[in-house]
GROMACS .gro file of C-alpha atoms in nm:
model
  235
    1MET     CA    1   9.823   5.226  13.357
    2CYS     CA    2   9.830   5.605  13.220
    3LEU     CA    3  10.163   5.669  13.039
    4ARG     CA    4  10.296   5.943  12.934
    5LEU     CA    5  10.343   5.941  12.542
    6ARG     CA    6  10.600   6.167  12.425
    7LYS     CA    7  10.819   6.215  12.125
    8THR     CA    8  11.204   6.363  12.234
    9LEU     CA    9  11.366   6.452  11.936
   10LEU     CA   10  11.702   6.578  11.921
   11PRO     CA   11  11.814   6.927  11.772
   12VAL     CA   12  11.813   6.982  11.444
   13TRP     CA   13  12.187   7.046  11.386
   14THR     CA   14  12.346   7.283  11.133
   15PRO     CA   15  12.698   7.336  11.043
   16PRO     CA   16  12.881   7.692  11.037
   17GLY     CA   17  12.988   7.748  10.686
   18ARG     CA   18  12.853   7.497  10.565
   19SER     CA   19  12.718   7.434  10.244
   20ARG     CA   20  12.750   7.235   9.965
   21ASP     CA   21  13.004   7.343   9.688
   22ALA     CA   22  13.187   7.406   9.963
   23GLY     CA   23  13.443   7.112   9.912
   24PHE     CA   24  13.373   7.050  10.348
   25ALA     CA   25  13.535   6.677  10.421
   26SER     CA   26  13.641   6.634  10.030
   27ALA     CA   27  14.009   6.618  10.025
   28PRO     CA   28  14.305   6.431  10.228
   29VAL     CA   29  14.382   6.599  10.559
   30PRO     CA   30  14.709   6.636  10.622
   31ALA     CA   31  14.869   6.366  10.905
   32THR     CA   32  14.984   6.679  11.128
   33ASP     CA   33  14.620   6.792  11.109
   34LEU     CA   34  14.481   6.505  11.162
   35GLU     CA   35  14.668   6.447  11.415
   36THR     CA   36  14.571   6.751  11.604
   37ALA     CA   37  14.165   6.773  11.497
   38LYS     CA   38  14.223   6.395  11.739
   39ARG     CA   39  14.430   6.555  12.009
   40GLU     CA   40  14.169   6.817  12.068
   41LEU     CA   41  13.896   6.623  12.042
   42ARG     CA   42  14.038   6.337  12.296
   43ALA     CA   43  14.085   6.681  12.477
   44LEU     CA   44  13.721   6.845  12.488
   45LEU     CA   45  13.552   6.502  12.543
   46GLU     CA   46  13.785   6.526  12.861
   47ARG     CA   47  13.502   6.586  13.145
   48PRO     CA   48  13.267   6.769  12.924
   49GLN     CA   49  13.005   6.979  13.091
   50GLN     CA   50  12.627   6.887  13.055
   51GLN     CA   51  12.570   7.114  12.790
   52THR     CA   52  12.167   7.020  12.548
   53GLN     CA   53  12.382   7.223  12.249
   54TYR     CA   54  12.753   7.100  12.176
   55PRO     CA   55  12.916   7.353  11.839
   56GLN     CA   56  13.295   7.297  12.087
   57LEU     CA   57  13.193   6.923  11.986
   58THR     CA   58  13.087   6.992  11.605
   59VAL     CA   59  13.355   7.253  11.572
   60ALA     CA   60  13.645   6.984  11.622
   61LEU     CA   61  13.394   6.711  11.375
   62ARG     CA   62  13.415   6.907  11.134
   63ARG     CA   63  13.830   6.954  11.165
   64PHE     CA   64  13.848   6.573  11.054
   65GLY     CA   65  13.733   6.685  10.726
   66ALA     CA   66  13.765   6.371  10.480
   67GLU     CA   67  13.922   6.198  10.708
   68TRP     CA   68  13.661   6.189  10.937
   69LEU     CA   69  13.571   5.830  10.989
   70GLU     CA   70  13.915   5.918  11.256
   71ALA     CA   71  13.683   6.040  11.491
   72ILE     CA   72  13.444   5.763  11.475
   73PRO     CA   73  13.691   5.521  11.731
   74ILE     CA   74  13.769   5.829  11.955
   75LEU     CA   75  13.333   5.887  12.044
   76LEU     CA   76  13.356   5.449  12.026
   77GLU     CA   77  13.565   5.463  12.334
   78ARG     CA   78  13.467   5.814  12.520
   79THR     CA   79  13.128   5.612  12.514
   80ASP     CA   80  13.262   5.348  12.771
   81THR     CA   81  13.325   5.552  13.039
   82PRO     CA   82  13.185   5.663  13.370
   83ASP     CA   83  13.112   5.979  13.320
   84TYR     CA   84  12.722   5.976  13.195
   85GLU     CA   85  12.799   6.325  12.998
   86THR     CA   86  13.092   6.240  12.858
   87ARG     CA   87  12.892   5.981  12.730
   88LYS     CA   88  12.612   6.172  12.620
   89TRP     CA   89  12.842   6.409  12.474
   90ALA     CA   90  13.019   6.120  12.257
   91LEU     CA   91  12.722   5.993  12.185
   92SER     CA   92  12.574   6.309  12.036
   93GLY     CA   93  12.899   6.305  11.795
   94LEU     CA   94  12.816   5.967  11.671
   95TRP     CA   95  12.466   6.115  11.600
   96TRP     CA   96  12.632   6.437  11.457
   97MET     CA   97  12.878   6.277  11.264
   98PHE     CA   98  12.691   6.014  11.103
   99VAL     CA   99  12.358   6.227  10.996
  100ASN     CA  100  12.533   6.580  10.845
  101ILE     CA  101  12.811   6.419  10.704
  102SER     CA  102  12.824   6.098  10.580
  103THR     CA  103  12.445   6.211  10.491
  104LEU     CA  104  12.566   6.544  10.274
  105ASN     CA  105  12.949   6.383  10.193
  106GLY     CA  106  12.988   6.016  10.240
  107SER     CA  107  12.958   5.745   9.954
  108PRO     CA  108  12.718   5.453  10.080
  109GLU     CA  109  13.043   5.228  10.123
  110THR     CA  110  13.186   5.486  10.377
  111GLN     CA  111  12.875   5.493  10.535
  112ALA     CA  112  12.824   5.153  10.548
  113GLN     CA  113  13.192   5.115  10.648
  114ALA     CA  114  13.060   5.351  10.963
  115LEU     CA  115  12.776   5.206  11.063
  116SER     CA  116  12.985   4.884  11.107
  117LEU     CA  117  13.210   5.095  11.360
  118MET     CA  118  12.932   5.227  11.501
  119ARG     CA  119  12.685   4.940  11.581
  120PRO     CA  120  12.876   4.685  11.804
  121ARG     CA  121  12.797   4.940  12.105
  122LEU     CA  122  12.497   5.161  11.985
  123SER     CA  123  12.328   4.789  11.977
  124ALA     CA  124  12.465   4.716  12.314
  125ILE     CA  125  12.339   5.053  12.434
  126PHE     CA  126  12.018   5.031  12.222
  127ARG     CA  127  11.901   4.725  12.429
  128SER     CA  128  12.078   4.834  12.756
  129PRO     CA  129  11.753   4.829  13.052
  130THR     CA  130  12.047   4.907  13.251
  131GLU     CA  131  12.155   5.214  13.030
  132PRO     CA  132  11.940   5.571  13.029
  133VAL     CA  133  11.655   5.705  12.811
  134GLU     CA  134  11.803   5.929  12.739
  135LEU     CA  135  12.184   5.780  12.641
  136ARG     CA  136  11.992   5.442  12.422
  137ARG     CA  137  11.750   5.765  12.258
  138ARG     CA  138  12.063   5.921  12.123
  139ALA     CA  139  12.204   5.605  12.073
  140VAL     CA  140  11.895   5.469  11.818
  141GLU     CA  141  11.870   5.754  11.696
  142THR     CA  142  12.187   5.691  11.513
  143LEU     CA  143  12.124   5.408  11.403
  144VAL     CA  144  11.783   5.482  11.173
  145PRO     CA  145  11.910   5.898  11.091
  146SER     CA  146  11.608   6.001  10.956
  147TRP     CA  147  11.375   5.905  11.312
  148ALA     CA  148  11.602   6.199  11.515
  149VAL     CA  149  11.546   6.433  11.227
  150ARG     CA  150  11.426   6.464  10.837
  151ARG     CA  151  11.519   6.771  10.727
  152ILE     CA  152  11.902   6.907  10.801
  153SER     CA  153  11.985   7.291  10.689
  154THR     CA  154  12.309   7.437  10.550
  155ALA     CA  155  12.499   7.713  10.639
  156SER     CA  156  12.396   7.871  10.233
  157GLY     CA  157  12.039   7.811  10.309
  158GLU     CA  158  11.989   7.497  10.118
  159LYS     CA  159  11.764   7.176  10.297
  160PHE     CA  160  11.788   6.853  10.235
  161ILE     CA  161  11.590   6.566  10.368
  162ILE     CA  162  11.692   6.218  10.491
  163PRO     CA  163  11.466   5.987  10.383
  164PRO     CA  164  11.364   5.682  10.564
  165ARG     CA  165  11.617   5.390  10.517
  166PRO     CA  166  11.615   5.041  10.528
  167LEU     CA  167  11.682   4.875  10.902
  168ASP     CA  168  11.975   4.647  10.862
  169GLU     CA  169  11.917   4.293  10.985
  170GLY     CA  170  12.092   4.344  11.325
  171THR     CA  171  11.858   4.666  11.352
  172LEU     CA  172  11.547   4.536  11.348
  173ALA     CA  173  11.644   4.250  11.565
  174ASP     CA  174  11.720   4.528  11.857
  175MET     CA  175  11.428   4.701  11.801
  176VAL     CA  176  11.185   4.397  11.860
  177ALA     CA  177  11.392   4.301  12.103
  178VAL     CA  178  11.385   4.572  12.297
  179LEU     CA  179  10.986   4.582  12.232
  180GLN     CA  180  10.940   4.226  12.299
  181SER     CA  181  11.091   4.337  12.683
  182ARG     CA  182  10.948   4.326  12.971
  183ASP     CA  183  11.131   4.583  13.169
  184LYS     CA  184  10.982   4.855  13.326
  185ALA     CA  185  11.235   5.130  13.306
  186SER     CA  186  11.130   5.053  12.945
  187GLU     CA  187  10.805   5.119  12.921
  188GLU     CA  188  10.778   5.453  12.805
  189PHE     CA  189  11.079   5.376  12.608
  190ARG     CA  190  10.919   5.109  12.408
  191PHE     CA  191  10.620   5.332  12.345
  192GLU     CA  192  10.837   5.660  12.184
  193LEU     CA  193  11.045   5.386  11.961
  194ILE     CA  194  10.664   5.225  11.776
  195GLN     CA  195  10.556   5.618  11.719
  196PRO     CA  196  10.804   5.663  11.395
  197LEU     CA  197  10.754   5.318  11.343
  198LEU     CA  198  10.392   5.299  11.258
  199SER     CA  199  10.478   5.594  11.048
  200GLN     CA  200  10.746   5.686  10.785
  201GLN     CA  201  10.932   5.339  10.822
  202LEU     CA  202  10.651   5.087  10.817
  203GLN     CA  203  10.512   5.192  10.534
  204SER     CA  204  10.851   5.267  10.295
  205PHE     CA  205  10.962   4.896  10.377
  206PRO     CA  206  10.629   4.674  10.455
  207GLU     CA  207  10.868   4.353  10.517
  208GLU     CA  208  10.999   4.517  10.836
  209ALA     CA  209  10.671   4.617  10.922
  210ARG     CA  210  10.570   4.187  10.830
  211THR     CA  211  10.868   4.130  11.115
  212ILE     CA  212  10.740   4.403  11.367
  213ARG     CA  213  10.415   4.325  11.377
  214ASP     CA  214  10.449   3.930  11.414
  215ALA     CA  215  10.669   3.979  11.662
  216LEU     CA  216  10.412   4.151  11.913
  217ALA     CA  217  10.111   4.015  11.786
  218PRO     CA  218  10.126   3.683  12.054
  219MET     CA  219  10.202   3.972  12.333
  220VAL     CA  220   9.798   4.032  12.278
  221GLU     CA  221   9.785   3.658  12.456
  222GLN     CA  222  10.090   3.607  12.602
  223GLY     CA  223  10.218   3.984  12.703
  224ASP     CA  224  10.209   4.050  13.047
  225SER     CA  225   9.953   4.375  13.106
  226PRO     CA  226  10.262   4.640  12.978
  227GLN     CA  227  10.282   4.414  12.693
  228GLN     CA  228   9.980   4.336  12.638
  229PHE     CA  229   9.873   4.804  12.625
  230LEU     CA  230  10.221   4.830  12.342
  231ALA     CA  231  10.077   4.566  12.160
  232ALA     CA  232   9.752   4.660  12.107
  233TYR     CA  233   9.837   5.019  12.024
  234ALA     CA  234  10.080   4.879  11.759
  235LEU     CA  235   9.891   4.658  11.584
   0.00000   0.00000   0.00000
């Protein structure tokens, strides 16, 4: 069996007009402006057109300022619609907010709150073999942002490196479940997942390495052919 391995990364987003001392997401947004931002975001996500970049979406999300958590329920709601492009836009918005806004402006407590809001829905998409791979990929890249992008840049030229972070218990369990699955639709996707696991994530967090290797090791002898191939590659 020949599998074509590839590493697919989301594009690096550069928030327009952002500088570290510009006060973005630091001042409270008036209630009327917040309601306007919500209304505009909902309108933008009404059956959007296919795109590979989302400048309108980033502008809409930046309008939430310090109240950026208020955008998350709207984006999550749109991930559950039948329209593929709407779901793709919504997942891209969640990724952008979590990587750009929470990394540069959010406290650890705010980031944890954001993750707790996003996690159940993102986990369901990531684990489901019936979901399109592109949506599953975007879900996991939000749960583990350092897999999708290592550096973000501001308009003023500042560079910020996103370091690997430990996987929360739920995401680690999701990862193991997907890697151990047998569904044929996920074969290439599992190899996409294992590549970053074999690099910075496992090097930074040896306990995670042990958990994942312990989960994959029995597949060498007991798994079907694709599982054996994956386990041998990973181990």
